[in-house]
Amino acid sequence: MTLKELKIGSCAVITEVGGEGALRQHFLDMGVIPGAEVKVVKYAPMGDPMELTIHGYSLTLRLADADKIGVTQIENAEKAETEKPKKKKKDHPGLGEGGKFHPKGSGDPLPEGTKLTFALVGNQNSGKTTLFNRLTGSNQHVGNFPGVTVDRKDGPIKGHPNTLVTDLPGIYSMSPYTSEEVVSRSFVLEEKPKGIINIVDAMNIERNLYLTMQLLEMGVPMVVALNMMDEVTANGGSIDINEMEDMLGVPVVPISAAKNSGVDELIDHAKHVAHYREKPLKRDLCDENDCGGAVHRCLHGIAHLIDDHAKRAGLPVRFAASKVVEGDSLVMEQLELDDNEKETVEHIVLQMEKERGLDRSAAIADMRFAFIKRVCEKTVIKPRESKEHIRSRRIDKILTGKFTALPSFIIIMALVFWLTFGVIGAGLQGLLETGIDKLVSLADNAMTKTGVNPVIHKLLVDGVFAGVGSVLSFLPIIVTLFFFLSLLEDSGYIARVAFVMDKALRKIGLSGRSIVPMLIGFGCTVPAVMATRTLPSERDRKMTIFLTPFMSCTAKLPIYAFFVQAFFPDKAVPIIVGLYLLGILTAIFAAFLMKGTVFKGDAVPFVMELPNYRLPGAKNVMQLLWDKAKDFLQRAFSVILIASIVVWFLQSFNMNFALVQNSEESILASVAGIIAPLFAPLGLGDWRICTALISGFMAKESVVSTLEVLFSGNVDSAMTHLSAAALLVFSLLYTPCVAAVAAVRRELGRKWAVTMVVWQCVLAWVAALAVRLIGMLIGGA
Amino acid sequence: MNTVDIILVLLIAAAVVFALRSCKRHKHSCGCCTGDCSQCAAKFKE
């Protein structure tokens, strides 16, 4: 039978891991290996994906992937961790300390003044960024969602000049499965840090040590930081640090990054091993007695064979040998083996597969987990189920329950949007708007009184203050939305939303994780685009960024309200709701289109860990809000300021650079006049409408204000109902505002940002034309 | 142009130069150009 066929609560032993390539390797790296015990916890409300526990942690898998994993059902016997037999306490091996590993002052130190660079490596959600912040005193955002760090971050250790720690994205193995793994692996291999700080979640030690084993093979001075030790001891567990240090051959330091305990000792050890170039004492982690020693002989044989190639390529031999056995194409390429050597390697591996009874990848993963099992048996007394986990299970009964998950999700999101856009954010926005208006009017009066030059006066009031002020007024909404989203993220709920929504989103080529940015898009596209950083694959990320602008943002609401009031006062609600639905339908259509063309392929497999629910830290949330506010303000006073001045200039001067009284003679009018014929088929050929739409590129709200000024409040006399309908559809779908485009440029680069602008303008034009033609056909003109 | 005009022009020019310089200075590996970058962790470099 396969894993997919198991019922909720059933236990089984994995007998076979099917699939191929990187995905299969990823399964193996996550501990889904033959012999491992699994228990099915639940299925998502839509029946897919499933949640299971393996090696003591929660993993989610899609049913299609679970179908590739063969299992044999076993009795559901919860194994109680028993007290280990008393044994003689091992002396502290003293690794990473002067005086024991080498006499004080001796060793092989780096030349004085060499900068000690460290890579901070660990599994996702193991507390790397918390530790990074502790080490460096910086304030990087920490989330309770796997994959918060999507790129590397650097900083010197506080109080230790001439050091540099790089926080790398969380990874499960050194296989290049995701872009984060590539970033982390390349960093360790190519930038050759002087030391590695490997952070290990002590509550999930078996799975975390898998990465440790691969890091040990790299032969770089290393320290293992056993994080969350406070949780282990609080729940009745313990770890024999001395024994573990002895078995791993590297210093092991128990810490609690959240409580800042053990961090100083960690720094001392890390500095010591890096300065004295103390490499791991053990890199040969395969046991010659393990299952007849087939894997051991295979690895050693290949290590000898490729030794010269690995040295030439600058790769650690042991690491290269394991990767060659696993068939890692990147390492194979770097080694430049000749045909004879490749053939010899293949023969050795085939022989190993025959003797071991497992394929190459599974055999290597099994060898690693066998070592980890030995280490854990000797050193770890597992904690009982933590109170955090018990609490999470209880909360999950409602938030991911079959009948309660979707209603809970809808209620929570409705509450977030209502509070953001209806109560707190909107209220604060109103206050800020009043404040800005008062300031502008004060400045306006002061300039009038002092007889400031009219051009400068107009530039400041109509250009700078109007432009920057209108954008600034959105600060409260953005900060409030981020406040709620950070609460959702830090609590661990967002991982559940992805779990619940995965099946629905997969139909349009995305994975469950894309739901979050899309939801934020209803508020504002800028934070939505930024939120895509948590997506694991570049394809999903780009596709999600391209879809978020179709989620009608709040800045478009004034446009809808303005035209509905002017042209369709009796059908206000159905038209506005219809526009929102049209946006969603267009996104679905666009997703299908992109799935078959630009972004071919399937969404990344949904292999994700569900973290325990945690109470968000006030400091962390406040720091995030401050960062977002600062970022937004910096943008308002750089990009938006310049753009506002440029637009004002184009609106106020003619082609001879003379100030115009009538904006019809301005450069903007001339340019809009050229573009006007393009809009004629939509019934929007008036240059003033074109100008309003162009100004909407700066901020959507300015479409309304521009129309008001140019039409002097008589817009209903200058447009038909049909052209108003076309304009509404065009406004819904055309290019997002400059702030959103800047965010896209920031995330994906200029080429993609330009592509988005062009693509949405074309789509909006076609949709608006369709509306007009359909309207004319049914006699709406 | 009176003194106030000149001061205002100088202030506007300074704001524009600051904005342009800030965009240039913050050109990060991730392509962003504003503020401390939580994407590539490039800090605001004065």
Short mmCIF file of C-alpha atoms in Angstrom, two decimals, chain A residues 301-554:
data_model
loop_
_atom_site.label_atom_id
_atom_site.label_comp_id
_atom_site.label_asym_id
_atom_site.label_seq_id
_atom_site.Cartn_x
_atom_site.Cartn_y
_atom_site.Cartn_z
CA GLY A 301 36.30 3.75 -2.93
CA ILE A 302 34.85 6.76 -4.70
CA ALA A 303 36.64 9.18 -2.37
CA HIS A 304 39.96 7.65 -3.41
CA LEU A 305 38.99 7.70 -7.06
CA ILE A 306 37.97 11.34 -7.18
CA ASP A 307 40.48 12.68 -4.67
CA ASP A 308 42.61 14.59 -7.22
CA HIS A 309 39.55 15.95 -9.06
CA ALA A 310 37.94 17.19 -5.83
CA LYS A 311 41.13 18.95 -4.76
CA ARG A 312 41.44 20.59 -8.17
CA ALA A 313 37.81 21.74 -8.00
CA GLY A 314 38.29 22.99 -4.43
CA LEU A 315 35.62 20.63 -3.09
CA PRO A 316 35.88 18.69 0.18
CA VAL A 317 36.61 15.10 -0.89
CA ARG A 318 34.18 13.41 1.46
CA PHE A 319 31.37 15.78 0.52
CA ALA A 320 32.10 15.33 -3.18
CA ALA A 321 32.09 11.53 -2.80
CA SER A 322 28.62 11.51 -1.19
CA LYS A 323 27.29 13.85 -3.83
CA VAL A 324 28.75 11.70 -6.62
CA VAL A 325 26.98 8.67 -5.16
CA GLU A 326 23.73 10.65 -4.99
CA GLY A 327 24.25 11.68 -8.62
CA ASP A 328 24.43 15.44 -7.93
CA SER A 329 24.91 16.88 -11.42
CA LEU A 330 26.43 20.19 -10.21
CA VAL A 331 29.19 18.41 -8.30
CA MET A 332 29.76 15.95 -11.16
CA GLU A 333 30.26 18.87 -13.51
CA GLN A 334 32.73 20.55 -11.19
CA LEU A 335 34.76 17.38 -10.75
CA GLU A 336 35.31 16.91 -14.50
CA LEU A 337 35.72 13.14 -14.28
CA ASP A 338 36.74 11.39 -17.48
CA ASP A 339 34.66 8.62 -19.01
CA ASN A 340 36.68 5.80 -17.42
CA GLU A 341 36.27 7.33 -13.98
CA LYS A 342 32.57 7.92 -14.50
CA GLU A 343 32.17 4.31 -15.53
CA THR A 344 34.14 3.09 -12.50
CA VAL A 345 31.99 5.25 -10.22
CA GLU A 346 28.86 3.79 -11.76
CA HIS A 347 30.11 0.23 -11.23
CA ILE A 348 30.97 0.92 -7.60
CA VAL A 349 27.57 2.49 -6.97
CA LEU A 350 25.71 -0.35 -8.72
CA GLN A 351 27.54 -2.87 -6.59
CA MET A 352 26.64 -0.91 -3.47
CA GLU A 353 22.97 -0.77 -4.52
CA LYS A 354 23.01 -4.54 -5.04
CA GLU A 355 24.63 -5.29 -1.69
CA ARG A 356 22.63 -2.75 0.28
CA GLY A 357 19.26 -3.49 -1.33
CA LEU A 358 18.48 0.23 -1.65
CA ASP A 359 18.99 2.68 -4.48
CA ARG A 360 21.90 5.13 -4.21
CA SER A 361 20.09 8.15 -2.81
CA ALA A 362 18.10 6.11 -0.31
CA ALA A 363 21.23 4.24 0.76
CA ILE A 364 23.12 7.46 1.51
CA ALA A 365 20.14 8.98 3.34
CA ASP A 366 19.72 5.76 5.28
CA MET A 367 23.42 5.76 6.22
CA ARG A 368 23.04 9.29 7.57
CA PHE A 369 19.90 8.55 9.52
CA ALA A 370 21.50 5.36 10.90
CA PHE A 371 24.34 7.48 12.29
CA ILE A 372 21.87 10.00 13.67
CA LYS A 373 19.94 7.17 15.32
CA ARG A 374 23.12 5.97 17.01
CA VAL A 375 23.89 9.49 18.22
CA CYS A 376 20.37 10.04 19.52
CA GLU A 377 20.17 6.65 21.20
CA LYS A 378 23.34 7.42 23.12
CA THR A 379 22.76 11.07 23.91
CA VAL A 380 19.13 12.11 23.76
CA ILE A 381 16.26 11.60 26.15
CA LYS A 382 13.37 12.86 24.09
CA PRO A 383 11.13 15.43 25.69
CA ARG A 384 7.49 14.51 26.18
CA GLU A 385 5.03 16.26 23.90
CA SER A 386 5.53 19.93 24.59
CA LYS A 387 2.68 22.06 25.88
CA GLU A 388 3.14 24.21 22.76
CA HIS A 389 2.47 21.17 20.61
CA ILE A 390 -0.55 20.11 22.65
CA ARG A 391 -1.92 23.66 22.35
CA SER A 392 -1.25 23.66 18.60
CA ARG A 393 -3.11 20.40 18.14
CA ARG A 394 -6.12 21.83 19.97
CA ILE A 395 -6.14 25.05 17.95
CA ASP A 396 -5.68 23.10 14.74
CA LYS A 397 -8.83 21.10 15.43
CA ILE A 398 -10.70 24.29 14.61
CA LEU A 399 -8.39 26.20 12.28
CA THR A 400 -7.63 23.22 10.04
CA GLY A 401 -10.69 21.07 10.85
CA LYS A 402 -12.63 19.62 7.95
CA PHE A 403 -15.73 21.76 8.41
CA THR A 404 -14.29 24.66 10.36
CA ALA A 405 -11.09 25.52 8.45
CA LEU A 406 -12.63 27.50 5.58
CA PRO A 407 -15.18 29.41 7.71
CA SER A 408 -12.39 30.24 10.20
CA PHE A 409 -10.16 31.45 7.39
CA ILE A 410 -12.90 33.63 5.92
CA ILE A 411 -13.77 35.10 9.34
CA ILE A 412 -10.13 35.82 10.21
CA MET A 413 -9.36 37.45 6.85
CA ALA A 414 -12.61 39.44 6.91
CA LEU A 415 -11.72 40.65 10.39
CA VAL A 416 -8.21 41.65 9.30
CA PHE A 417 -9.46 43.60 6.28
CA TRP A 418 -12.34 45.14 8.16
CA LEU A 419 -10.08 46.32 10.97
CA THR A 420 -7.44 47.54 8.52
CA PHE A 421 -9.56 49.24 5.92
CA GLY A 422 -12.67 49.95 7.91
CA VAL A 423 -11.67 50.76 11.47
CA ILE A 424 -8.08 51.18 12.62
CA GLY A 425 -6.16 51.80 9.37
CA ALA A 426 -8.86 53.89 7.76
CA GLY A 427 -9.39 55.90 10.93
CA LEU A 428 -5.70 56.65 11.28
CA GLN A 429 -5.53 57.43 7.57
CA GLY A 430 -8.33 59.95 7.99
CA LEU A 431 -6.44 61.60 10.85
CA LEU A 432 -3.20 61.70 8.89
CA GLU A 433 -4.99 63.08 5.84
CA THR A 434 -6.49 65.86 7.96
CA GLY A 435 -3.06 66.58 9.40
CA ILE A 436 -1.41 66.65 5.98
CA ASP A 437 -4.20 68.87 4.60
CA LYS A 438 -3.74 71.30 7.49
CA LEU A 439 0.01 71.39 6.98
CA VAL A 440 -0.42 71.95 3.26
CA SER A 441 -2.90 74.74 3.83
CA LEU A 442 -0.59 76.32 6.43
CA ALA A 443 2.32 76.18 4.01
CA ASP A 444 0.05 77.46 1.24
CA ASN A 445 -1.05 80.47 3.32
CA ALA A 446 2.49 81.17 4.47
CA MET A 447 3.74 81.17 0.89
CA THR A 448 0.88 83.42 -0.21
CA LYS A 449 1.64 85.84 2.62
CA THR A 450 5.36 85.96 1.90
CA GLY A 451 4.69 86.45 -1.80
CA VAL A 452 6.56 83.38 -2.98
CA ASN A 453 7.06 83.10 -6.71
CA PRO A 454 3.85 81.55 -8.16
CA VAL A 455 5.75 78.81 -10.02
CA ILE A 456 7.57 77.67 -6.89
CA HIS A 457 4.33 78.00 -4.94
CA LYS A 458 2.46 75.77 -7.40
CA LEU A 459 5.32 73.28 -7.60
CA LEU A 460 5.30 72.85 -3.83
CA VAL A 461 1.54 72.79 -3.28
CA ASP A 462 0.27 71.01 -6.41
CA GLY A 463 3.36 68.92 -7.07
CA VAL A 464 5.34 67.97 -3.98
CA PHE A 465 2.70 68.28 -1.25
CA ALA A 466 -0.13 66.81 -3.32
CA GLY A 467 1.99 63.93 -4.67
CA VAL A 468 3.95 62.96 -1.57
CA GLY A 469 1.03 63.81 0.74
CA SER A 470 -1.45 61.57 -1.07
CA VAL A 471 0.97 58.64 -0.85
CA LEU A 472 1.96 59.39 2.74
CA SER A 473 -1.66 59.19 3.80
CA PHE A 474 -1.54 55.44 3.09
CA LEU A 475 1.11 54.88 5.74
CA PRO A 476 -1.38 53.94 8.52
CA ILE A 477 -3.16 51.41 6.30
CA ILE A 478 0.10 49.76 5.30
CA VAL A 479 1.40 49.67 8.86
CA THR A 480 -1.91 48.33 10.22
CA LEU A 481 -2.13 45.65 7.55
CA PHE A 482 1.44 44.60 8.29
CA PHE A 483 0.62 44.51 11.99
CA PHE A 484 -2.14 41.96 11.45
CA LEU A 485 -0.17 40.00 8.89
CA SER A 486 2.84 39.79 11.19
CA LEU A 487 0.50 38.55 13.94
CA LEU A 488 -0.77 35.87 11.58
CA GLU A 489 2.73 34.98 10.42
CA ASP A 490 4.41 34.99 13.82
CA SER A 491 1.64 32.93 15.36
CA GLY A 492 2.11 30.19 12.75
CA TYR A 493 -1.38 30.56 11.19
CA ILE A 494 -0.10 31.45 7.73
CA ALA A 495 1.50 28.02 7.34
CA ARG A 496 -1.97 26.57 8.04
CA VAL A 497 -3.63 28.81 5.42
CA ALA A 498 -1.19 27.50 2.85
CA PHE A 499 -2.02 23.95 3.97
CA VAL A 500 -5.77 24.53 3.70
CA MET A 501 -5.74 26.35 0.34
CA ASP A 502 -3.14 24.30 -1.50
CA LYS A 503 -5.56 22.09 -3.44
CA ALA A 504 -7.57 25.00 -4.82
CA LEU A 505 -4.51 26.95 -5.89
CA ARG A 506 -2.79 23.99 -7.48
CA LYS A 507 -5.53 23.92 -10.11
CA ILE A 508 -4.27 27.25 -11.40
CA GLY A 509 -0.63 26.28 -11.24
CA LEU A 510 0.27 27.71 -7.85
CA SER A 511 0.97 26.18 -4.49
CA GLY A 512 -0.85 26.92 -1.22
CA ARG A 513 1.80 29.39 -0.14
CA SER A 514 0.70 31.86 -2.86
CA ILE A 515 -2.60 32.57 -1.12
CA VAL A 516 -1.06 34.98 1.36
CA PRO A 517 0.28 37.60 -1.09
CA MET A 518 -2.95 37.36 -3.10
CA LEU A 519 -5.03 38.19 -0.03
CA ILE A 520 -2.80 41.10 0.87
CA GLY A 521 -3.25 42.33 -2.71
CA PHE A 522 -6.83 43.30 -1.88
CA GLY A 523 -5.36 45.85 0.47
CA CYS A 524 -2.35 47.12 -1.37
CA THR A 525 -0.19 45.60 -4.09
CA VAL A 526 3.06 46.91 -2.56
CA PRO A 527 3.05 44.74 0.59
CA ALA A 528 1.53 41.91 -1.46
CA VAL A 529 4.50 41.91 -3.80
CA MET A 530 6.84 42.03 -0.82
CA ALA A 531 5.00 39.12 0.80
CA THR A 532 5.90 36.84 -2.14
CA ARG A 533 9.38 36.57 -0.66
CA THR A 534 8.21 33.64 1.42
CA LEU A 535 7.49 31.55 -1.67
CA PRO A 536 10.02 28.79 -2.20
CA SER A 537 10.28 28.70 -5.97
CA GLU A 538 11.17 31.48 -8.37
CA ARG A 539 8.46 30.37 -10.79
CA ASP A 540 5.71 30.50 -8.17
CA ARG A 541 7.03 33.81 -6.92
CA LYS A 542 7.02 35.47 -10.34
CA MET A 543 3.61 34.06 -11.19
CA THR A 544 2.15 35.23 -7.87
CA ILE A 545 3.62 38.71 -8.33
CA PHE A 546 2.00 38.87 -11.77
CA LEU A 547 -1.38 37.89 -10.33
CA THR A 548 -1.53 40.08 -7.22
CA PRO A 549 -2.33 43.34 -9.08
CA PHE A 550 -5.58 41.77 -10.27
CA MET A 551 -6.75 41.66 -6.68
CA SER A 552 -8.41 45.07 -6.66
CA CYS A 553 -6.50 47.25 -4.18
CA THR A 554 -8.17 49.79 -1.90
#
